[in-house]
mmCIF file of C-alpha atoms in Angstrom:
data_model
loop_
_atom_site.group_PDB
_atom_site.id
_atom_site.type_symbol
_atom_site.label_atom_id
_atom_site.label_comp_id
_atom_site.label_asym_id
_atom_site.label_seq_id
_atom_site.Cartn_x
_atom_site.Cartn_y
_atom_site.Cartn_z
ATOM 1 C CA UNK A 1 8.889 -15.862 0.949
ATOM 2 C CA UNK A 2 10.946 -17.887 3.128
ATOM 3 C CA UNK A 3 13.620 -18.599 0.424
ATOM 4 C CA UNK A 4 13.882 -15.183 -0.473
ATOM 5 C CA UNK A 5 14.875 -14.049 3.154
ATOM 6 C CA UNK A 6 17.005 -17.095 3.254
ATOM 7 C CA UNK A 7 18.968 -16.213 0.129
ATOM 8 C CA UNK A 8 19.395 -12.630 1.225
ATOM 9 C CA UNK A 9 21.042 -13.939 4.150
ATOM 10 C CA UNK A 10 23.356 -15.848 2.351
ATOM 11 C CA UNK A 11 24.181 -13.037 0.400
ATOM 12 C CA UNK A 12 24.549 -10.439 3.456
ATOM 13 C CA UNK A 13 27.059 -13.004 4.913
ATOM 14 C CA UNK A 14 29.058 -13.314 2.010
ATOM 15 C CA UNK A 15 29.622 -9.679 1.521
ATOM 16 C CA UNK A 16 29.941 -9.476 5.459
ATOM 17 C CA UNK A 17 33.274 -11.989 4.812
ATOM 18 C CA UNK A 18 34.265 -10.167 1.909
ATOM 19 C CA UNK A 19 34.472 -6.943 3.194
ATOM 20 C CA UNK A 20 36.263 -8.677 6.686
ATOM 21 C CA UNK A 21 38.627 -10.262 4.896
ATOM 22 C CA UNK A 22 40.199 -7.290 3.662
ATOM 23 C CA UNK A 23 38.979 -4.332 6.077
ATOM 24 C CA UNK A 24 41.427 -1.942 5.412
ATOM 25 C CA UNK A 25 41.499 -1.690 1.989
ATOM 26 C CA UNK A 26 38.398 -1.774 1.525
ATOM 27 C CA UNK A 27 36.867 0.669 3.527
ATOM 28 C CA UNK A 28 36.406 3.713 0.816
ATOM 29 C CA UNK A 29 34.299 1.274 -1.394
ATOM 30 C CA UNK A 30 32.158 -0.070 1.297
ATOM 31 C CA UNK A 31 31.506 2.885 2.652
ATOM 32 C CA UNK A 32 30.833 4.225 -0.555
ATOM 33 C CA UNK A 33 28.653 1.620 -1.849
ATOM 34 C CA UNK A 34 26.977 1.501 1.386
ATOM 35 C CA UNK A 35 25.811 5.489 0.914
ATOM 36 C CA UNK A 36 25.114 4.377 -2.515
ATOM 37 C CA UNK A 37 22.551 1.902 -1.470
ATOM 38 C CA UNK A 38 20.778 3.890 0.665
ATOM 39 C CA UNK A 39 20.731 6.850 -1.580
ATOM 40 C CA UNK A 40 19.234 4.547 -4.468
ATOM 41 C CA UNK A 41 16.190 2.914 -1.813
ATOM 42 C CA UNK A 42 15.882 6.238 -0.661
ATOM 43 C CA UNK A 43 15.256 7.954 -3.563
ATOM 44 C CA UNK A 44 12.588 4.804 -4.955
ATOM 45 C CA UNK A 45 10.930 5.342 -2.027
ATOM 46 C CA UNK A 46 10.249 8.823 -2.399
ATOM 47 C CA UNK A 47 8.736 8.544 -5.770
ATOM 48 C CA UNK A 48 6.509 6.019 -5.070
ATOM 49 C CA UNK A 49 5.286 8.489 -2.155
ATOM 50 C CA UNK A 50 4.871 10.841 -4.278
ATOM 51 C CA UNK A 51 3.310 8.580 -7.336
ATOM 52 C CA UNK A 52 0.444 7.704 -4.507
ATOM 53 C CA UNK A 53 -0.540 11.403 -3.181
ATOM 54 C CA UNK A 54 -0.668 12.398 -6.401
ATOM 55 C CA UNK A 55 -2.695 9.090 -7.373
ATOM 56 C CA UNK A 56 -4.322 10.484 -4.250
ATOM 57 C CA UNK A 57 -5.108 13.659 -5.058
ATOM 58 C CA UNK A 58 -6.258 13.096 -8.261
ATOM 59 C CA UNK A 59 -8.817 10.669 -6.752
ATOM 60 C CA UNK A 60 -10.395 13.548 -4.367
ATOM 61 C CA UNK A 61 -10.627 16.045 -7.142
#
């Protein structure tokens, strides 16, 4: 587990200098891959919520 939060950080910084390196330009793609992102975790974790309430529900019945 260790590595794996370890080579996420080393990932985060590289994008961190990539996107410093050339802030100006590159603000409509991080900002658009940022929303991106979020929308994609966002929407995973929704669907697993809803696979377990129905998993849930069907339990109860």
């Amino acid at each position: 587990m260790a590595q794996a939060g370890s080579f996420d950080g080393i990932i985060t910084l590289i994008l961190a200098i990539m996107i410093w390196r050339s802030w100006p330009a590159s603000t409509v793609w991080v900002i658009g891959t940022l929303v991106g992102i979020s929308m994609i975790f966002s929407g995973f974790s929704r669907l697993m919520l809803s696979l377990a309430a129905k998993r849930v529900l069907n339990r109860s019945l």
